[in-house]
XYZ file of N, CA, C and O in Angstrom:
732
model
N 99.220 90.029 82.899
C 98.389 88.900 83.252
C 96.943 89.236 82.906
O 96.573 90.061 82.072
N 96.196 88.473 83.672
C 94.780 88.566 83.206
C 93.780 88.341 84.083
O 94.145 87.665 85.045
N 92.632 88.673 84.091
C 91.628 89.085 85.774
C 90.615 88.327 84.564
O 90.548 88.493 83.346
N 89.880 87.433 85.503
C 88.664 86.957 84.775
C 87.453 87.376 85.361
O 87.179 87.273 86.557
N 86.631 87.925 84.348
C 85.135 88.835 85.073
C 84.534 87.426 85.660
O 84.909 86.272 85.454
N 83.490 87.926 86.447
C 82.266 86.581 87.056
C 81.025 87.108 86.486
O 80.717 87.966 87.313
N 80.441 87.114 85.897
C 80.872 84.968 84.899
C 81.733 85.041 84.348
O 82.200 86.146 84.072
N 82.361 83.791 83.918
C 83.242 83.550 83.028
C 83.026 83.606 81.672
O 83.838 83.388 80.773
N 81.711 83.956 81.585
C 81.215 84.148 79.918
C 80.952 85.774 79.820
O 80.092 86.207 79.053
N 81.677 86.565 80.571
C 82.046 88.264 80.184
C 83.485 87.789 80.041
O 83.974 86.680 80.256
N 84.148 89.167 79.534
C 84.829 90.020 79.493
C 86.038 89.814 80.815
O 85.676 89.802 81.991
N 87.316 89.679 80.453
C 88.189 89.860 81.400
C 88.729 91.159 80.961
O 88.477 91.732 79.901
N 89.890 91.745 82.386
C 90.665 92.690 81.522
C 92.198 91.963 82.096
O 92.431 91.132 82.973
N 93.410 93.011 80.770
C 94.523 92.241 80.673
C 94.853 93.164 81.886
O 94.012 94.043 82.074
N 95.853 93.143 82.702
C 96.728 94.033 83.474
C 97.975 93.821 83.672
O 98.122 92.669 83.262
N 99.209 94.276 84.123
C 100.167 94.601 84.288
C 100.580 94.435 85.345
O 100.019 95.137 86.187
N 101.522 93.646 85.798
C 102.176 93.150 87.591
C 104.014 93.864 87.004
O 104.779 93.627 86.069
N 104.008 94.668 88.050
C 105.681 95.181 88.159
C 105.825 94.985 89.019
O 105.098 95.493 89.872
N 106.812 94.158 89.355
C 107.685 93.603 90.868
C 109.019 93.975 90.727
O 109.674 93.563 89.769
N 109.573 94.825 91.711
C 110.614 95.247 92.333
C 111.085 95.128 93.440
O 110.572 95.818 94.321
N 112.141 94.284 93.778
C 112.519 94.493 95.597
C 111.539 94.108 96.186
O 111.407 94.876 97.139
N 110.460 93.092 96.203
C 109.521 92.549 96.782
C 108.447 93.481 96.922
O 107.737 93.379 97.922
N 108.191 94.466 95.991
C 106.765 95.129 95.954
C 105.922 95.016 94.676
O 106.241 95.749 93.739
N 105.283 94.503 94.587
C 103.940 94.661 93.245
C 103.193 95.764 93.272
O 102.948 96.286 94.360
N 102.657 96.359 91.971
C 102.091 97.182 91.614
C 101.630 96.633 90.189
O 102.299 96.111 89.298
N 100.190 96.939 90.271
C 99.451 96.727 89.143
C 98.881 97.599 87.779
O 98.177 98.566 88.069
N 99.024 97.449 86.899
C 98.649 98.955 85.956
C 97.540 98.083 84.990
O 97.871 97.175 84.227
N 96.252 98.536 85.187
C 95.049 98.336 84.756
C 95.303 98.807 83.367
O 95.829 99.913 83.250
N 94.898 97.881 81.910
C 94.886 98.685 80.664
C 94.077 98.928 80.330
O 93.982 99.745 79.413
N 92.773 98.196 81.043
C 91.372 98.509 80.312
C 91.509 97.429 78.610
O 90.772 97.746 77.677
N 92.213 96.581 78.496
C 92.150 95.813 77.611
C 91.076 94.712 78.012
O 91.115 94.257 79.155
N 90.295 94.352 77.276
C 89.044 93.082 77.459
C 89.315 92.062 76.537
O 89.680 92.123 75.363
N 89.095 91.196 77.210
C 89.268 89.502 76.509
C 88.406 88.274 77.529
O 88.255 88.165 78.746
N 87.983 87.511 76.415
C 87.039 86.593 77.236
C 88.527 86.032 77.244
O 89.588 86.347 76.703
N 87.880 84.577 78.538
C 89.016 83.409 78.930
C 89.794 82.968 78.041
O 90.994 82.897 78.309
N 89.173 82.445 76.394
C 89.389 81.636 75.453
C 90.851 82.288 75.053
O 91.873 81.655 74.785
N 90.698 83.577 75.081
C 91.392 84.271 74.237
C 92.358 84.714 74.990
O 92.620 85.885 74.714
N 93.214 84.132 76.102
C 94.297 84.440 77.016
C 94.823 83.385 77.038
O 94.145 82.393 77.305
N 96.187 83.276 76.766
C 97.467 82.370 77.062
C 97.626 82.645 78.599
O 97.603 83.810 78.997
N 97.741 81.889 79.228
C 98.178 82.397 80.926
C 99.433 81.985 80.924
O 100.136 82.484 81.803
N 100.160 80.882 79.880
C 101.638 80.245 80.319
C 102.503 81.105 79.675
O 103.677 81.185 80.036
N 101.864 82.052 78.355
C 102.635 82.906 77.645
C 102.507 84.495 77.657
O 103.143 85.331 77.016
N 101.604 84.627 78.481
C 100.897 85.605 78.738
C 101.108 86.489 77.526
O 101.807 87.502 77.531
N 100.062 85.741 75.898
C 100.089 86.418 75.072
C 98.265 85.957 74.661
O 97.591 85.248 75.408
N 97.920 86.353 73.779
C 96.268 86.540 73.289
C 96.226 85.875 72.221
O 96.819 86.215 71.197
N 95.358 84.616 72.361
C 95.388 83.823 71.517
C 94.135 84.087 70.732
O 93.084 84.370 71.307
N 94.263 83.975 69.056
C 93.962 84.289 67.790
C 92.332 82.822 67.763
O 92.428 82.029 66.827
N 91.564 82.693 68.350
C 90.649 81.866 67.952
C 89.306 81.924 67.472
O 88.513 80.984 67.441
N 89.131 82.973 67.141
C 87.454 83.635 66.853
C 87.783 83.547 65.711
O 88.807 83.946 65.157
N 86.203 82.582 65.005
C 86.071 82.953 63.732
C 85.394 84.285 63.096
O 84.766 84.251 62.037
N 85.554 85.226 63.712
C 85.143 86.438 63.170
C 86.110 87.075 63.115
O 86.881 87.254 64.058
N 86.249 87.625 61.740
C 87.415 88.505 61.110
C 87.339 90.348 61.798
O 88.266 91.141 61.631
N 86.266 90.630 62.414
C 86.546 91.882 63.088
C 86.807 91.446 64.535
O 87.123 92.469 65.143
N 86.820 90.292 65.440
C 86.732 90.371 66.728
C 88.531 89.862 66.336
O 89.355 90.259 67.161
N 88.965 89.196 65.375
C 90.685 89.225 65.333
C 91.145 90.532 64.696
O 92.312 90.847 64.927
N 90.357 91.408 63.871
C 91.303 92.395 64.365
C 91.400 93.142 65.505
O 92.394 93.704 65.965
N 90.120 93.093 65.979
C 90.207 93.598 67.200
C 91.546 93.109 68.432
O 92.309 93.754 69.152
N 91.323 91.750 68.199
C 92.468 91.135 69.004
C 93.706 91.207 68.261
O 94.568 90.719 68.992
N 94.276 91.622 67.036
C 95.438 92.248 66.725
C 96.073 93.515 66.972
O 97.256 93.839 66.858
N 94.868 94.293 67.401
C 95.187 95.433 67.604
C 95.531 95.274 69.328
O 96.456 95.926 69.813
N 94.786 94.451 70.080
C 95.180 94.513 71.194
C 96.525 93.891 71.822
O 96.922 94.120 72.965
N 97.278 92.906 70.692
C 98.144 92.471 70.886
C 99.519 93.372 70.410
O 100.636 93.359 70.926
N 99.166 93.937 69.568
C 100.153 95.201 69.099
C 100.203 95.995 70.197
O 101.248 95.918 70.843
N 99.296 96.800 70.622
C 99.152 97.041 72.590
C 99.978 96.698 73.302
O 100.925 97.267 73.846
N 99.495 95.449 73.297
C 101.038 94.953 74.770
C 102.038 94.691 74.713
O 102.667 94.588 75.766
N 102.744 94.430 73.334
C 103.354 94.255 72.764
C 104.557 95.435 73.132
O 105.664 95.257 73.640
N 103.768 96.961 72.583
C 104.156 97.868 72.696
C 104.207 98.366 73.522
O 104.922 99.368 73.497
N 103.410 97.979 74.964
C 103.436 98.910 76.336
C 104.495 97.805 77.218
O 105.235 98.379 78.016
N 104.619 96.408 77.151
C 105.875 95.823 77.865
C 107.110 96.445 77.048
O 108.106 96.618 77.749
N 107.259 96.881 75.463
C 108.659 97.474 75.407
C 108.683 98.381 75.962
O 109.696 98.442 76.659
N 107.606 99.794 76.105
C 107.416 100.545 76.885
C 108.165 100.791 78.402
O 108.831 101.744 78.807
N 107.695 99.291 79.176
C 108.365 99.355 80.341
C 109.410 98.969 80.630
O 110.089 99.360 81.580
N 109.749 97.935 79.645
C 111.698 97.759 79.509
C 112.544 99.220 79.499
O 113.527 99.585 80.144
N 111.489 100.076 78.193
C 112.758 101.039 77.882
C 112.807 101.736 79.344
O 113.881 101.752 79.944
N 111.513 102.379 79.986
C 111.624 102.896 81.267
C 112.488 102.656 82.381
O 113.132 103.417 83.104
N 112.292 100.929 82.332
C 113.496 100.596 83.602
C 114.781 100.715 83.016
O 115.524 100.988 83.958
N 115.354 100.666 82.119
C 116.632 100.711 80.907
C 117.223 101.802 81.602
O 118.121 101.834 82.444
N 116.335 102.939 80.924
C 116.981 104.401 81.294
C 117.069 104.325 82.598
O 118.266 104.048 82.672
N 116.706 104.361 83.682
C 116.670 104.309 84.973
C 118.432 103.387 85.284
O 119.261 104.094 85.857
N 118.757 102.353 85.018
C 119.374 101.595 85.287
C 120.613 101.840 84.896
O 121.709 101.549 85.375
N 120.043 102.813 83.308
C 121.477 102.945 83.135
C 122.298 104.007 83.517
O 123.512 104.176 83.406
N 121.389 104.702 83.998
C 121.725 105.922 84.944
C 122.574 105.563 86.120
O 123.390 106.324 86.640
N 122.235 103.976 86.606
C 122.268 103.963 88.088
C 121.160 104.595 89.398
O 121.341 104.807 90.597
N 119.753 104.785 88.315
C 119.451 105.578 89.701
C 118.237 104.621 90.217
O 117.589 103.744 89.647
N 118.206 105.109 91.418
C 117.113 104.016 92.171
C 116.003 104.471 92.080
O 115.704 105.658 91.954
N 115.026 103.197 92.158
C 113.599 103.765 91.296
C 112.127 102.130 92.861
O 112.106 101.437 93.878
N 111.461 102.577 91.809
C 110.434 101.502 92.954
C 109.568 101.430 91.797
O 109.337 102.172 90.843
N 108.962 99.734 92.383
C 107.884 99.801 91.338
C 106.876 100.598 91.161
O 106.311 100.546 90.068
N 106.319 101.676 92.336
C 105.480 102.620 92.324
C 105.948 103.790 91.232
O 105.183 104.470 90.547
N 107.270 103.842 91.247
C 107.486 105.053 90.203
C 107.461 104.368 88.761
O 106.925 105.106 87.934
N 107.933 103.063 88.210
C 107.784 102.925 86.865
C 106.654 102.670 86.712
O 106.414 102.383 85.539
N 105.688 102.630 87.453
C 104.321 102.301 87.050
C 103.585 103.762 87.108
O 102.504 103.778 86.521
N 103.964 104.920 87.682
C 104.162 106.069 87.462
C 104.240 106.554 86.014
O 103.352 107.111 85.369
N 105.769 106.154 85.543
C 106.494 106.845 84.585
C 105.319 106.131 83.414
O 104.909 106.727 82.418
N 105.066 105.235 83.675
C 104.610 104.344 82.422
C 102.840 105.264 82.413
O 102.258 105.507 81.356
N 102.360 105.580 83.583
C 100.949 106.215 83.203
C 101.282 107.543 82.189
O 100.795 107.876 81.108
N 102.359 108.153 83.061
C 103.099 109.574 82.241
C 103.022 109.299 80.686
O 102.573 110.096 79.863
N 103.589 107.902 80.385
C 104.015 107.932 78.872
C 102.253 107.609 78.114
O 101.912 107.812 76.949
N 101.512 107.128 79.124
C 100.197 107.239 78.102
C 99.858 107.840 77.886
O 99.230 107.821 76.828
N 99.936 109.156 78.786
C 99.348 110.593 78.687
C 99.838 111.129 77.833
O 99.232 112.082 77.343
N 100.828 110.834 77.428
C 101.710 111.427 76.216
C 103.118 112.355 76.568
O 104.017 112.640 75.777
N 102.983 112.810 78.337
C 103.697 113.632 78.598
C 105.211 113.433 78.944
O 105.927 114.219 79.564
N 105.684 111.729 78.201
C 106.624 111.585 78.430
C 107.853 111.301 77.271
O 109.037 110.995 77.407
N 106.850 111.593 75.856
C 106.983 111.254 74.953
C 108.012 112.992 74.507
O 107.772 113.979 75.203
N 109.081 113.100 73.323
C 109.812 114.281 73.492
C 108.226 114.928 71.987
O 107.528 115.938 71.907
N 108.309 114.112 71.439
C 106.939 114.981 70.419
C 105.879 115.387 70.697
O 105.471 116.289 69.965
N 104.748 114.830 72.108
C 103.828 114.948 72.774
C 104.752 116.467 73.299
O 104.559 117.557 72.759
N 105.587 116.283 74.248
C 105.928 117.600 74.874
C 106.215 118.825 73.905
O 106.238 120.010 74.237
N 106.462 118.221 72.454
C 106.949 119.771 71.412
C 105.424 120.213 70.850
O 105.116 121.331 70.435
N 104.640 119.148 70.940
C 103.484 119.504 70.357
C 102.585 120.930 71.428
O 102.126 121.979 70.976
N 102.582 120.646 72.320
C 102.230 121.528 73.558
C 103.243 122.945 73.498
O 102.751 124.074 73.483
N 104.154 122.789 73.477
C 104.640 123.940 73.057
C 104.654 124.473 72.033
O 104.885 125.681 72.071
N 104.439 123.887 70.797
C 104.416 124.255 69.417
C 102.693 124.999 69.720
O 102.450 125.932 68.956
N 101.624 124.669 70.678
C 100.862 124.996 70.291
C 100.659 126.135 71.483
O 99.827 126.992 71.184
N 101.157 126.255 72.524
C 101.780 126.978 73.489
C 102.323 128.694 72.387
O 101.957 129.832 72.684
N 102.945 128.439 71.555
C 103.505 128.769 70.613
C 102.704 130.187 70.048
O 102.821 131.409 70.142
N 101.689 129.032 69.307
C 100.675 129.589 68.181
C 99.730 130.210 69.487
O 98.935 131.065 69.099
N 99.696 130.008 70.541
C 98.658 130.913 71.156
C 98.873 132.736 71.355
O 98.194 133.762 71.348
N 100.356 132.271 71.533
C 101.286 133.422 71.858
C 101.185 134.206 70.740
O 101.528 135.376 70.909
N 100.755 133.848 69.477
C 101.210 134.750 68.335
C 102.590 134.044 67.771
O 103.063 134.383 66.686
N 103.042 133.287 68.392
C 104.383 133.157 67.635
C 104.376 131.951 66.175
O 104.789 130.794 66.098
N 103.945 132.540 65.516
C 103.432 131.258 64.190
C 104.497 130.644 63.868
O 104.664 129.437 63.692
N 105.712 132.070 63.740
C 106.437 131.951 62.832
C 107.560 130.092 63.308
O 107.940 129.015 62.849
N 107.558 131.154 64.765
C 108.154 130.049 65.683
C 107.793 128.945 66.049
O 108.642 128.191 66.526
N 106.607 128.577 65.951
C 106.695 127.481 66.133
C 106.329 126.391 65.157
O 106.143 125.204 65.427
N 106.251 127.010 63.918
C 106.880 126.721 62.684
C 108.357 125.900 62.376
O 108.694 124.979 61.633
N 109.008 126.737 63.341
C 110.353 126.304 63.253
C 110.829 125.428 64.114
O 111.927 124.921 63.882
N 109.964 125.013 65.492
C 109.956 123.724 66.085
C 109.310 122.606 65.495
O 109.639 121.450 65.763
N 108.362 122.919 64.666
C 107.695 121.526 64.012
C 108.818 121.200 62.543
O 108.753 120.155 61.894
N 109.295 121.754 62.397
C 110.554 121.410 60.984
C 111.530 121.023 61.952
O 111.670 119.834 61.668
N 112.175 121.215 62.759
C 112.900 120.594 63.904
C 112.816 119.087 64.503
O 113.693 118.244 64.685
N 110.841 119.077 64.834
C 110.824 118.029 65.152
C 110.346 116.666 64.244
O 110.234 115.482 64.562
N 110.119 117.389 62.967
C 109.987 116.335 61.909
C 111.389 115.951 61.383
O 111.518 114.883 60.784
N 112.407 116.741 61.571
C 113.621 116.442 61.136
C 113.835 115.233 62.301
O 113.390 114.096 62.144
N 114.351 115.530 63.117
C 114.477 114.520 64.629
C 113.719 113.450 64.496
O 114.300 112.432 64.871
N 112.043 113.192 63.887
C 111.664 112.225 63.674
C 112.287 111.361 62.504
O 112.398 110.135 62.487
N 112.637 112.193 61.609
C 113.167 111.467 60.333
C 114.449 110.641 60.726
O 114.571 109.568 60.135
N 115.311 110.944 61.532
C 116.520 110.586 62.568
C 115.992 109.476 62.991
O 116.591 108.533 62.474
N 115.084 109.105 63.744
C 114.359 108.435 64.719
C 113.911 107.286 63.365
O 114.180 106.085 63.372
N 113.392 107.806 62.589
C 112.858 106.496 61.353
C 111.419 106.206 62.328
O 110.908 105.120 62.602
N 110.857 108.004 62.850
C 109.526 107.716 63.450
C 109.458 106.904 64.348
O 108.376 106.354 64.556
N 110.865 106.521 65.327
C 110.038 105.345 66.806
C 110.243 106.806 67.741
O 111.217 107.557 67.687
N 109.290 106.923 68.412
C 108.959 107.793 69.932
C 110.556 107.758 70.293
O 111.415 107.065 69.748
N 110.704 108.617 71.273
C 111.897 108.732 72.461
C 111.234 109.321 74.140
O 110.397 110.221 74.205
N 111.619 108.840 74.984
C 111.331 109.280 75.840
C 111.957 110.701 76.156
O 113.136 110.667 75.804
N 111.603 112.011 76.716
C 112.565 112.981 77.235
C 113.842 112.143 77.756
O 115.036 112.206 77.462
N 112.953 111.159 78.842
C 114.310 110.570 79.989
C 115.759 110.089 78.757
O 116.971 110.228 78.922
N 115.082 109.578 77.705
C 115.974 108.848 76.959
C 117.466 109.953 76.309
O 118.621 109.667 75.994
N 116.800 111.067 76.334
C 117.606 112.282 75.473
C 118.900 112.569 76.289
O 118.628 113.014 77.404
N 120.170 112.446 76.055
C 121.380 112.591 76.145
C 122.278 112.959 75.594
O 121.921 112.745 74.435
N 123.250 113.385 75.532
C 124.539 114.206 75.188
C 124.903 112.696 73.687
O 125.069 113.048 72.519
N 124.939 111.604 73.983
C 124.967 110.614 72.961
C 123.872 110.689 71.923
O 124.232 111.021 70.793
N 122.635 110.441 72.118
C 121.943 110.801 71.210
C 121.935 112.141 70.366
O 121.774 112.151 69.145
N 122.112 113.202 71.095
C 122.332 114.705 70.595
C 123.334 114.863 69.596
O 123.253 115.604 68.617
N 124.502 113.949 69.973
C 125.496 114.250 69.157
C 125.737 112.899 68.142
O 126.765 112.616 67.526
N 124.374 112.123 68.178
C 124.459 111.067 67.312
C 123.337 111.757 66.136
O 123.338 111.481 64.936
N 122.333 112.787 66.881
C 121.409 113.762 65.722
C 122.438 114.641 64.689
O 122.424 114.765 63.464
N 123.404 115.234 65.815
C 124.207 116.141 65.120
C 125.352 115.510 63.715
O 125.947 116.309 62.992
N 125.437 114.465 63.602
C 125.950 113.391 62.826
C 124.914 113.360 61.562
O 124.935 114.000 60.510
N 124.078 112.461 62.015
C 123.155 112.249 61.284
C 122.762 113.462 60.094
O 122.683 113.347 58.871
N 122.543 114.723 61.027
C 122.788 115.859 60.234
C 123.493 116.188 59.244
O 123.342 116.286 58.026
N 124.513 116.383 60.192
C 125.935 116.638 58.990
C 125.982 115.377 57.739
O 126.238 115.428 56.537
N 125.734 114.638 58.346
C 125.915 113.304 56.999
C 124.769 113.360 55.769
O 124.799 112.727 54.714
N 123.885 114.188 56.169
C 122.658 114.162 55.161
C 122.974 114.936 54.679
O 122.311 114.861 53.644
N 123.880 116.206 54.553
C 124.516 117.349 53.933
C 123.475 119.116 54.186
O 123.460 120.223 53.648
N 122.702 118.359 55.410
C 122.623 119.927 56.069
C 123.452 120.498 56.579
O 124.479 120.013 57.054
N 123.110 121.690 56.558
C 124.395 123.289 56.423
C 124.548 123.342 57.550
O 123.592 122.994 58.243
N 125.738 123.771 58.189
C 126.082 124.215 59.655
C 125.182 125.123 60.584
O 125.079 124.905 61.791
N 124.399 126.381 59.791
C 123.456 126.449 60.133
C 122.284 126.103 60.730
O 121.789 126.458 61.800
N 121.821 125.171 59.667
C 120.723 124.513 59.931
C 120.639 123.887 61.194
O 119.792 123.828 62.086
N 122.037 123.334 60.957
C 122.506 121.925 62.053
C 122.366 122.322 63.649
O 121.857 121.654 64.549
N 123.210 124.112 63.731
C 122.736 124.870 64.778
C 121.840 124.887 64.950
O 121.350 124.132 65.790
N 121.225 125.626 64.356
C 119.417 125.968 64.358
C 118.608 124.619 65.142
O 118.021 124.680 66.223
N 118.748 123.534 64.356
C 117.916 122.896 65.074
C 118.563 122.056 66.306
O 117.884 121.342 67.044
N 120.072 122.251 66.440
C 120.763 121.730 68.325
C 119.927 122.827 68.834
O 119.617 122.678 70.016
N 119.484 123.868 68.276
C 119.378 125.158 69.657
C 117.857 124.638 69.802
O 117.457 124.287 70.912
N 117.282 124.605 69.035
C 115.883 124.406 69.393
C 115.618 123.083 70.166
O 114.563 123.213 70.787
N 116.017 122.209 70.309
C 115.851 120.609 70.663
C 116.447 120.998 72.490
O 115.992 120.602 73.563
N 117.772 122.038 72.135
C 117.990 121.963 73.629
C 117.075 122.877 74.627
O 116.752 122.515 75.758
N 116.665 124.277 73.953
C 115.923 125.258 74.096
C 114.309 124.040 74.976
O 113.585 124.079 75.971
N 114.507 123.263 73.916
C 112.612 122.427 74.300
C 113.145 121.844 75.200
O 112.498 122.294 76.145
N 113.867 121.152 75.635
C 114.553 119.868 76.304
C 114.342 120.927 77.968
O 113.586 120.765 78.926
N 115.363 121.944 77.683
C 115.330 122.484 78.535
C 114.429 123.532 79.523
O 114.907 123.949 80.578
């Protein structure tokens, strides 16, 4: 939704209402938009400035929400399909987690990859970033959540593998490392 500054000739910001089981929780994006430029019936950002940098600006912000409501689908998804019980305080939780990056499985290899290189271990963590560019190539580059990573996906990588005509090796090599990080 959308908060309108006073005056009405600033700046609103967009925000986020998650309702669960009769509780709301709000997640502030820090996105700004005057009035003009808010759908309230579609709650999408309407394209009306004749200035070609204030629409990209507003393309980029619509790619944003775009991307942070799939964001919170996939969150409640996994949760649900688990069966496990959750509150709107925690997906609005999980969802700050994923801005931070720390919920993302490449944000978390990156920290260790660099976790890694502090240690001295070049070599190694060398061999997690060829791991996790492989896994991205799998992915066709969309994010995964950790939460998302499962025995199905693992053994839908391990496929994928074998079908591209990497060596049994390899194929090891990088199950051990993915579970090694995971874990």
């Amino acid at each position: 939704d959308f908060k309108v500054s006073c005056p009405k000739s600033q700046e609103g910001m967009v925000y986020y209402q998650v309702s669960y089981k009769r509780t709301m929780k709000q997640i502030c994006t820090g996105y700004k938009l005057y009035l003009h430029e808010w759908n309230k019936r579609s709650s999408e950002i309407v394209f009306s400035s004749f200035s070609e940098e204030r629409n990209a600006y507003l393309q980029v912000l619509q790619t944003k929400i775009v991307n942070d409501k799939r964001i919170l689908k996939r969150i409640i998804a996994v949760w649900e399909k688990r069966g496990a019980s959750y509150t709107a305080k925690e997906v609005v939780q999980a969802f700050m987690r994923y801005q931070e990056g720390s919920l993302l499985l490449s944000s978390f290899m990156e920290k260790v990859m660099e976790q890694l290189r502090r240690a001295g271990k070049v070599r190694t963590s060398e061999t997690y970033r060829s791991t996790l560019n492989s896994f991205m190539r799998f992915r066709k580059d969309e994010e995964v959540l950790l939460e998302e990573i499962d025995s199905d996906l693992m053994m839908d990588y391990e496929t994928w593998l074998k079908s591209n005509g990497i060596s049994m090796n390899t194929v090891s090599f990088y199950m051990r490392i993915l579970r090694a990080t995971y874990n």
